[in-house]
PDB file of C-alpha atoms (C1' of nucleotides) in Angstrom:
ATOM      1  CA  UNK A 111     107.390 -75.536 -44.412  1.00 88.00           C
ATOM      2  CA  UNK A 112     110.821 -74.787 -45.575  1.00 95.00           C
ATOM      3  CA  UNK A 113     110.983 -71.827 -48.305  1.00 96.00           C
ATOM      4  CA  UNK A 114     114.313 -69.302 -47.195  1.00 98.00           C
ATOM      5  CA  UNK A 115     114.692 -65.757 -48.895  1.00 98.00           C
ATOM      6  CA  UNK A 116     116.857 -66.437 -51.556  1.00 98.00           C
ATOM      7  CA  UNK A 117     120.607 -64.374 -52.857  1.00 98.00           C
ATOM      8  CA  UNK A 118     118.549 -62.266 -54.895  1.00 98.00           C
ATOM      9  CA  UNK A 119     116.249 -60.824 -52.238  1.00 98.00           C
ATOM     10  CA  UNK A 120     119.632 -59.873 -49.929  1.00 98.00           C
ATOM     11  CA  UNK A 121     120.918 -58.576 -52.867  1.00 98.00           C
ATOM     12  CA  UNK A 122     118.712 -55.414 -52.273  1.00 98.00           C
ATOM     13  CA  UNK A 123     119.320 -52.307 -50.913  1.00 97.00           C
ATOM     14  CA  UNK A 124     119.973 -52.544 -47.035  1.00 98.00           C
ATOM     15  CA  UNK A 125     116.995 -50.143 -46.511  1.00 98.00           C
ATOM     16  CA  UNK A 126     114.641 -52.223 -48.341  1.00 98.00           C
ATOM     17  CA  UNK A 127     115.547 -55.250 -46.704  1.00 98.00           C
ATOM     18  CA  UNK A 128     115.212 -53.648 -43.722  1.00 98.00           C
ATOM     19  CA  UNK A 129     111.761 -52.965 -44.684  1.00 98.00           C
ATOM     20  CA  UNK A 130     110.795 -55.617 -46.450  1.00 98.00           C
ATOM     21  CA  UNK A 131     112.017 -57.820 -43.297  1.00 98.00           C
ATOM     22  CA  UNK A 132     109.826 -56.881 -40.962  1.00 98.00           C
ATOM     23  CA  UNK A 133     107.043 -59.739 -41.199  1.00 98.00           C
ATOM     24  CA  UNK A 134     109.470 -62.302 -42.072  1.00 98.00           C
ATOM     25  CA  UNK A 135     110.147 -65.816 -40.348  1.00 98.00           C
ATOM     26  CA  UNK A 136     113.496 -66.064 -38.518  1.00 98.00           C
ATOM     27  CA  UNK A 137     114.318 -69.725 -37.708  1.00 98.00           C
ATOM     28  CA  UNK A 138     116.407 -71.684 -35.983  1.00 98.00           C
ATOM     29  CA  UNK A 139     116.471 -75.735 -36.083  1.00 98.00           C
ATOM     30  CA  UNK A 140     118.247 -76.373 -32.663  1.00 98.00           C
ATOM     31  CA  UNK A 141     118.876 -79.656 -31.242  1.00 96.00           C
ATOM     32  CA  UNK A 142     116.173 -79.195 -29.132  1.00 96.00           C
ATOM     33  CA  UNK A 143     113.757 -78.539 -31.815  1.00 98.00           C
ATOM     34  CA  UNK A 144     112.701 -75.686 -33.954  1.00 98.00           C
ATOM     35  CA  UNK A 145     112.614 -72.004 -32.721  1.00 98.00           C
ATOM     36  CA  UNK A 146     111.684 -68.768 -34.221  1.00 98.00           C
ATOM     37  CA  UNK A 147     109.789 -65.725 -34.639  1.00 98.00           C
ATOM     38  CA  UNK A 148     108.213 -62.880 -37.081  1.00 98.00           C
ATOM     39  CA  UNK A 149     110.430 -60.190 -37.137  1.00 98.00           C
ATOM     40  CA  UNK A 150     109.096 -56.550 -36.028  1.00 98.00           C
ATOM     41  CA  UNK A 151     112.249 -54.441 -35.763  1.00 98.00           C
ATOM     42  CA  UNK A 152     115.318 -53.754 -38.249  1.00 98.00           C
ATOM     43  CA  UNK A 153     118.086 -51.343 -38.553  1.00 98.00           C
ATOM     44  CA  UNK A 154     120.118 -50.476 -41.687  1.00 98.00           C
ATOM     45  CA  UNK A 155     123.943 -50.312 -41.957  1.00 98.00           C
ATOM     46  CA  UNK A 156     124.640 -49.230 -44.835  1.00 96.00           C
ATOM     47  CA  UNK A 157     128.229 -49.188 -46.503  1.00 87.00           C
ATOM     48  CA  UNK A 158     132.091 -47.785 -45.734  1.00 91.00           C
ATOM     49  CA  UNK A 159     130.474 -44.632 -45.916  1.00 94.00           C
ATOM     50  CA  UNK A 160     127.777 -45.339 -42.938  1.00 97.00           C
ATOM     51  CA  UNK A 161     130.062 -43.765 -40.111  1.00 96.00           C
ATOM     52  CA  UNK A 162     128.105 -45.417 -37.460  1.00 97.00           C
ATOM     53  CA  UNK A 163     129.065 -48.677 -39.112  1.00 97.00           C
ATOM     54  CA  UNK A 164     131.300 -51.582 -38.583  1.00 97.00           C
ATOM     55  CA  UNK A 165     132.393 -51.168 -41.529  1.00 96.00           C
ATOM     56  CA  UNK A 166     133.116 -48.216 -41.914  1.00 95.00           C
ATOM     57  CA  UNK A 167     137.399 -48.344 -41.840  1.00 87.00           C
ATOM     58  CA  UNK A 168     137.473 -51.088 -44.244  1.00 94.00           C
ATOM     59  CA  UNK A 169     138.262 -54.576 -43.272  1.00 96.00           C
ATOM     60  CA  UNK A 170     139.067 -55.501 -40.025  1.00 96.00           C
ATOM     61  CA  UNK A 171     139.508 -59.384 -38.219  1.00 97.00           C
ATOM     62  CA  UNK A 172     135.669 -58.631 -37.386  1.00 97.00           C
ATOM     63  CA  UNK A 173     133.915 -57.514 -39.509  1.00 97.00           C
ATOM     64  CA  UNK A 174     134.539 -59.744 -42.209  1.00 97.00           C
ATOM     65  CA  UNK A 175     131.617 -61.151 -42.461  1.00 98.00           C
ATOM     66  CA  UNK A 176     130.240 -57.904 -44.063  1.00 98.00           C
ATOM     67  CA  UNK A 177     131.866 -58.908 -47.290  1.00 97.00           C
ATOM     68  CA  UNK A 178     130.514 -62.201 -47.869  1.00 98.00           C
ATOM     69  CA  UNK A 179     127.905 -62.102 -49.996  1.00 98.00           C
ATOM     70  CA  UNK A 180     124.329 -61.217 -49.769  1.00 98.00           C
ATOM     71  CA  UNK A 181     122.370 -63.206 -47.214  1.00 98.00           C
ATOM     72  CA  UNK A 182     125.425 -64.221 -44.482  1.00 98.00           C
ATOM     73  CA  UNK A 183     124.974 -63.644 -40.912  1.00 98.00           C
ATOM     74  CA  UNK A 184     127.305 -61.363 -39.257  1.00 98.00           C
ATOM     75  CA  UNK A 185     127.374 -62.186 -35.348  1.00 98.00           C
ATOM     76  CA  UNK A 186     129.393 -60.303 -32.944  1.00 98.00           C
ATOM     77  CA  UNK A 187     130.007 -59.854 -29.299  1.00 98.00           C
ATOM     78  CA  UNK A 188     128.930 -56.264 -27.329  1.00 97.00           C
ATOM     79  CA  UNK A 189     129.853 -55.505 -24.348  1.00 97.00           C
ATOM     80  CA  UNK A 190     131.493 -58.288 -23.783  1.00 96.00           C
ATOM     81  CA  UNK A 191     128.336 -60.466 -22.881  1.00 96.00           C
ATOM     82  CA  UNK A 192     125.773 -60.222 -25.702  1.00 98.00           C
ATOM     83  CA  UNK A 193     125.722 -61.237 -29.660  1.00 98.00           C
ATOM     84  CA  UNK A 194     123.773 -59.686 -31.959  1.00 98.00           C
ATOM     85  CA  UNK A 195     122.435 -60.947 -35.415  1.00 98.00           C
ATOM     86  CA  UNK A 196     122.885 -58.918 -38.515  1.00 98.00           C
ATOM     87  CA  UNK A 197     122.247 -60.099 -42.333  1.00 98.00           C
ATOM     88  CA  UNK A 198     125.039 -58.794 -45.331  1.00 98.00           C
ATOM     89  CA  UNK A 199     123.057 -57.259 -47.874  1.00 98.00           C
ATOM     90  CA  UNK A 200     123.652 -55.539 -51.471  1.00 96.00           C
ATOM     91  CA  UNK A 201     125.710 -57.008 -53.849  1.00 94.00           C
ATOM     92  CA  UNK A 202     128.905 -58.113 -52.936  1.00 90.00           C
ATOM     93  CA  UNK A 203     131.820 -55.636 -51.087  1.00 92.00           C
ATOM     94  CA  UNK A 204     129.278 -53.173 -50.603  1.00 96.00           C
ATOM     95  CA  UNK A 205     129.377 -53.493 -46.888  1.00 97.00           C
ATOM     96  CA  UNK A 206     125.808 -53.491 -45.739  1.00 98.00           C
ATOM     97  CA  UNK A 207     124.177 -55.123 -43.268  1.00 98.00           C
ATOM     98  CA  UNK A 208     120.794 -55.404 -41.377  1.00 98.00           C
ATOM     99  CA  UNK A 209     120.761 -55.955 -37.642  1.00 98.00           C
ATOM    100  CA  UNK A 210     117.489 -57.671 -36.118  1.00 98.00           C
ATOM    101  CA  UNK A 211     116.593 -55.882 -33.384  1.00 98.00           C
ATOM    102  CA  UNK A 212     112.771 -58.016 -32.539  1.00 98.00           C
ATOM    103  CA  UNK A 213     111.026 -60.381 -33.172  1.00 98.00           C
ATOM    104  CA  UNK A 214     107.580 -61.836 -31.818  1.00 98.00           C
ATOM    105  CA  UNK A 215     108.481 -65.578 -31.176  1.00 98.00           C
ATOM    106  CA  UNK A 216     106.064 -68.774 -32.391  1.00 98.00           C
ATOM    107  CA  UNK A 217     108.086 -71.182 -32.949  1.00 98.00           C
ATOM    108  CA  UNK A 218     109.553 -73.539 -30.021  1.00 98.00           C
ATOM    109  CA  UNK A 219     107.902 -71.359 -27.223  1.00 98.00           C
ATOM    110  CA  UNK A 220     108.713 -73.836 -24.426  1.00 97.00           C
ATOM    111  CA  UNK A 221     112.423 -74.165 -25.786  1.00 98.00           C
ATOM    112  CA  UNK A 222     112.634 -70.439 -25.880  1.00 98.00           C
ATOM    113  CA  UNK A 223     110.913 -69.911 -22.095  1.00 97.00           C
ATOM    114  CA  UNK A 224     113.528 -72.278 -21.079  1.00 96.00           C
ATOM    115  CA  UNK A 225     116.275 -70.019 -23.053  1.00 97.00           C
ATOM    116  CA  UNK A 226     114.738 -67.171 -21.001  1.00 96.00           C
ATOM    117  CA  UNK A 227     114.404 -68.605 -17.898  1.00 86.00           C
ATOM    118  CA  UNK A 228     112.430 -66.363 -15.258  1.00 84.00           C
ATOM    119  CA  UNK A 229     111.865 -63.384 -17.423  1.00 95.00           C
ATOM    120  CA  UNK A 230     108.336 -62.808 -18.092  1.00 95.00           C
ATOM    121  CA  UNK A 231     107.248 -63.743 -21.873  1.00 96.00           C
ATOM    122  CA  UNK A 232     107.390 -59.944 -22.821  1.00 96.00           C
ATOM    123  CA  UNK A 233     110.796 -59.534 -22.254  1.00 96.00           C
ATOM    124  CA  UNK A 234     111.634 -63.054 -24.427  1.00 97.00           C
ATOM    125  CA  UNK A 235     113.049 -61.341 -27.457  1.00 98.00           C
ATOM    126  CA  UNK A 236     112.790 -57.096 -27.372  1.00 98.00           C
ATOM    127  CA  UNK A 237     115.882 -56.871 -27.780  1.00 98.00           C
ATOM    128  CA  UNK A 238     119.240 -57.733 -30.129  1.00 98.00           C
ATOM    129  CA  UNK A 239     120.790 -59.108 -27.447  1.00 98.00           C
ATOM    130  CA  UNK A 240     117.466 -60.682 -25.667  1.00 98.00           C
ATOM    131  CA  UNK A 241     116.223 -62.487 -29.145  1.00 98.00           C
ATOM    132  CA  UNK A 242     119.725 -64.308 -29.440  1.00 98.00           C
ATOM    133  CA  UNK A 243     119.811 -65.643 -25.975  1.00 98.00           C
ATOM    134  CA  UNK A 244     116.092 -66.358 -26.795  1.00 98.00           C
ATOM    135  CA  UNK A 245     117.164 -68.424 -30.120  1.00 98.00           C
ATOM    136  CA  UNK A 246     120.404 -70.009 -29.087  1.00 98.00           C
ATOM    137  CA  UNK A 247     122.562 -67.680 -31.701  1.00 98.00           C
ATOM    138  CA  UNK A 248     125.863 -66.667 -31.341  1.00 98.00           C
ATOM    139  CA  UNK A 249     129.356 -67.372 -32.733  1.00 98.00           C
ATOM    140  CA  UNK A 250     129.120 -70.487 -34.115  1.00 98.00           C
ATOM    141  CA  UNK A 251     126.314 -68.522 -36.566  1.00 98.00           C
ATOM    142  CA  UNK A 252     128.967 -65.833 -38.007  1.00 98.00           C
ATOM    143  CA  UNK A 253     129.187 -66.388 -41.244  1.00 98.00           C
ATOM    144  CA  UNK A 254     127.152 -68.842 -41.654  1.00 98.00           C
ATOM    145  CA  UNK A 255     124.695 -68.669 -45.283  1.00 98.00           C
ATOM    146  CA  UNK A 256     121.037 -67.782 -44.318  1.00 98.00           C
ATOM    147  CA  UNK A 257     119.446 -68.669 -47.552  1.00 98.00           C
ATOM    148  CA  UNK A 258     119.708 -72.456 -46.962  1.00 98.00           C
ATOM    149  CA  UNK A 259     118.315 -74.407 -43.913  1.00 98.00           C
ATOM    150  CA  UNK A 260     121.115 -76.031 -44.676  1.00 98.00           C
ATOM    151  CA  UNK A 261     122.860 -73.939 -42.066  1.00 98.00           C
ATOM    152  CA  UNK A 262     120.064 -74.350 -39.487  1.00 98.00           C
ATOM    153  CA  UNK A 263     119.476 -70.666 -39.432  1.00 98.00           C
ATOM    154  CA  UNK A 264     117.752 -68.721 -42.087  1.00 98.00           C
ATOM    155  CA  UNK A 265     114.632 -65.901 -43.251  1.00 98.00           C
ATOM    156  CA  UNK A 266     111.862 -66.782 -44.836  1.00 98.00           C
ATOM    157  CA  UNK A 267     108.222 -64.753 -45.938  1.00 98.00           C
ATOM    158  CA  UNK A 268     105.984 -64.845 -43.037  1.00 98.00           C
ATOM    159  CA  UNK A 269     103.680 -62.520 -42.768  1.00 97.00           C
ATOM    160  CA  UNK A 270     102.989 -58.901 -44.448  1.00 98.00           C
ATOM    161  CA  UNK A 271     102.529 -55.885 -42.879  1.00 98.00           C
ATOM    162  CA  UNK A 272     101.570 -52.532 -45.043  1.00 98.00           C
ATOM    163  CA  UNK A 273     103.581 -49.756 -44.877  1.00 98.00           C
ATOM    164  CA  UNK A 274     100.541 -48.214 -43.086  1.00 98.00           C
ATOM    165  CA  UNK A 275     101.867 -50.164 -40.387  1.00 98.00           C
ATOM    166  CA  UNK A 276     105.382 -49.642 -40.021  1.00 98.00           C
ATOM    167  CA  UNK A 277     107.461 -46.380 -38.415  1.00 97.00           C
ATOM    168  CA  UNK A 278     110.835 -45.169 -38.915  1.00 97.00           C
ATOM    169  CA  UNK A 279     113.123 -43.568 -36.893  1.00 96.00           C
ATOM    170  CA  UNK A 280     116.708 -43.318 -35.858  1.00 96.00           C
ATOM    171  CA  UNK A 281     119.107 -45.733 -34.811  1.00 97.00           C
ATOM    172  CA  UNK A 282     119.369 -46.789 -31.584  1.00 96.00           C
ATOM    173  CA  UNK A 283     122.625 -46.902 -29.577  1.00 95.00           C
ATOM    174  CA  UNK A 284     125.055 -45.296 -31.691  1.00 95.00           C
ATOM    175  CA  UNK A 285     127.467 -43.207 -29.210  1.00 90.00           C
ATOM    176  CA  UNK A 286     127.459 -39.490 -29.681  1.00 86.00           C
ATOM    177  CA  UNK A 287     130.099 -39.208 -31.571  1.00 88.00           C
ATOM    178  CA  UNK A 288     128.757 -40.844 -34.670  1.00 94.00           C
ATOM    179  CA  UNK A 289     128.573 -37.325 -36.959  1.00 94.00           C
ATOM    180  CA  UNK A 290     125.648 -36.148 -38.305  1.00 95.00           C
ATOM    181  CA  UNK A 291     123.914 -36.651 -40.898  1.00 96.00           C
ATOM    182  CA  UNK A 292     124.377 -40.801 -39.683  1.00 96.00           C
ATOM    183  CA  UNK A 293     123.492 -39.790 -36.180  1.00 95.00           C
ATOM    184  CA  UNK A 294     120.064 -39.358 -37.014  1.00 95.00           C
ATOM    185  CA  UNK A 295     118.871 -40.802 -40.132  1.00 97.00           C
ATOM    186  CA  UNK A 296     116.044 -42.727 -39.882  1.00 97.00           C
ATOM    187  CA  UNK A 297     117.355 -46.186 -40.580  1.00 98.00           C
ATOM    188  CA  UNK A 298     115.184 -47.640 -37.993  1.00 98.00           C
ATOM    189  CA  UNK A 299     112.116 -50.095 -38.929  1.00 98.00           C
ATOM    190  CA  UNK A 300     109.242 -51.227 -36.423  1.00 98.00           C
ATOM    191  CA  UNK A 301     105.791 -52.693 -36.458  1.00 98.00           C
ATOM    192  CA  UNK A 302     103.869 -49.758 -35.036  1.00 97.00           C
ATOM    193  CA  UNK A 303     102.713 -50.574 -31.714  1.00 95.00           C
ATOM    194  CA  UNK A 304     104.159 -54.077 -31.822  1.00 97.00           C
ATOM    195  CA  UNK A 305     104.565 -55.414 -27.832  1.00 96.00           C
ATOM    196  CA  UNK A 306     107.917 -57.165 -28.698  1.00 97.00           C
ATOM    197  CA  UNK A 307     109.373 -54.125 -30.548  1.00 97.00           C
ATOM    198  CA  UNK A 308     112.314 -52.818 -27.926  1.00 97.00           C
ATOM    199  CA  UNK A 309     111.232 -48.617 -28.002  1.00 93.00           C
ATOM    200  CA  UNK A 310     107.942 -47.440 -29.592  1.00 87.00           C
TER     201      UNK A 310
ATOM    202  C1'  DA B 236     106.978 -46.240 -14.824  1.00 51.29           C
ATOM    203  C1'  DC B 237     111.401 -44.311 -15.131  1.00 51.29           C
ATOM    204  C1'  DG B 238     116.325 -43.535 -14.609  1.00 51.29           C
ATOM    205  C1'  DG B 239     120.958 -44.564 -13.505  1.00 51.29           C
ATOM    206  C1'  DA B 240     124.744 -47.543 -12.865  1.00 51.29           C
ATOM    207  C1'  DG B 241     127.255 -51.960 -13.096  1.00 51.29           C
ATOM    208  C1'  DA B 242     128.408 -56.014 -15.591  1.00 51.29           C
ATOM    209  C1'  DT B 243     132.071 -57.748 -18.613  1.00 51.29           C
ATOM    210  C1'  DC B 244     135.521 -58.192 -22.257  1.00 51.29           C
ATOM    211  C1'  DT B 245     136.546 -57.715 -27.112  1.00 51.29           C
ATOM    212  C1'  DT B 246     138.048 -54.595 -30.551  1.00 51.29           C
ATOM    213  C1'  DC B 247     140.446 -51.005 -32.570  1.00 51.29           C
ATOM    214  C1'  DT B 248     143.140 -46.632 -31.730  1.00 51.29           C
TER     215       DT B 248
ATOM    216  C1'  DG C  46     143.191 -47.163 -22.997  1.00 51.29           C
ATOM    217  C1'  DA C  47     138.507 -46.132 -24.155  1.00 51.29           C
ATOM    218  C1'  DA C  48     134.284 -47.107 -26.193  1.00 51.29           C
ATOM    219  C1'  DG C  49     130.840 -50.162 -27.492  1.00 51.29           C
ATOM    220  C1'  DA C  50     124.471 -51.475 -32.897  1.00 51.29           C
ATOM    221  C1'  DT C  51     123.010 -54.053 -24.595  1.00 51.29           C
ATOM    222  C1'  DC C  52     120.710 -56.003 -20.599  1.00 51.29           C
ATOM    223  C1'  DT C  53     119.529 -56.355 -15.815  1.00 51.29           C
ATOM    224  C1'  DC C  54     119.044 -54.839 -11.337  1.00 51.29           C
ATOM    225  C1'  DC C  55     118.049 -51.524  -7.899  1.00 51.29           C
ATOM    226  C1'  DG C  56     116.620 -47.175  -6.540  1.00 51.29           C
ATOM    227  C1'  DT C  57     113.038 -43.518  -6.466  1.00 51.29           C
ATOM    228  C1'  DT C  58     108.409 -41.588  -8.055  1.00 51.29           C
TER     229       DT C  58
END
DNA sequence: ACGGAGATCTTCT
DNA sequence: GAAGATCTCCGTT
């Protein structure tokens, strides 16, 4: 059953999202079939000021994406080999994003076994990079809305997990020059002791 | 299980 | 020209 997170819900603080994330459906309808997964890990990007950021200089040819409005996917390339999926949140201009770091896949297993071809099942999708190659996402998804299956990628509620549940911690990553206090702010979300989260 | 290094290339300074 | 919101492989323990 189709139901995507609508404007409103991306509309939120980045943080919340974050949160509130963790537990929902990601989804992809590829032309081999349907793939997905509950999401267990988030991070929080959170505005011009967030110096560990893209967007923290302002506007540049990539990072774009960051000022659509609430509930576009930002994809981008790192290190040359690996795209990673991030969601705009907060009204618009703001400049926030969520990055999804995990998931724990049940949709399209075969399709996604196939995607990850020799690696056993744990290592499908703990990981940015791993859960993209897992899903088939990458550049054609920049941009693209995530609130309608009309785009073939979106969110929607899956499961709930109480906050008893989840940890927080820093972000991981971020080179050490990122300043302090962004260095170590607990932006971090994860289902504690989750197998497909990618650090406990 | 853990740690280090190479891969690989785009992006912004 | 250097760094990067990472992953995989190969070494040692």
């Amino acid at each position: 059953m189709v139901k995507p997170y609508g404007r409103d819900f991306f509309a939120q603080n980045a943080k919340t999202v974050a949160r509130d994330l963790l537990g929902a459906t990601l989804l992809h309808q590829t032309e081999k079939g349907l793939v997905g997964g509950i999401i267990v890990e988030t991070e929080a990007y959170t505005g011009i000021d967030d110096l560990a950021s893209h967007g923290r200089a302002g506007k540049t040819p990539r990072n774009l994406p960051m000022w659509e409005a609430p509930g576009h996917a930002y994809t981008y390339l790192i290190y040359g080999q690996y795209w990673l999926l991030n969601v705009v949140c907060e009204p618009p201009d703001a400049v926030a994003a969520v990055l999804i770091r995990a998931i724990e896949p049940t949709q399209g297993l075969d399709i996604i076994a196939q995607n990850r071809a020799g690696k056993p099942r744990p290592q499908w999708t703990n990981g940015p990079g791993k859960l993209t190659l897992a899903l088939g996402v990458d550049e054609a998804h920049n941009r693209v809305d995530m609130t309608t299956a009309i785009s073939r990628l979106w969110l929607q509620p899956g499961r709930i997990y109480p906050d008893n549940a989840i940890k927080t911690g820093p972000r991981i990553g971020l080179g050490k020059h990122v300043p302090e206090p962004w260095f170590s702010m607990r932006w971090r979300w994860w289902v504690a002791g989750h197998s497909d989260v990618s650090r406990a």
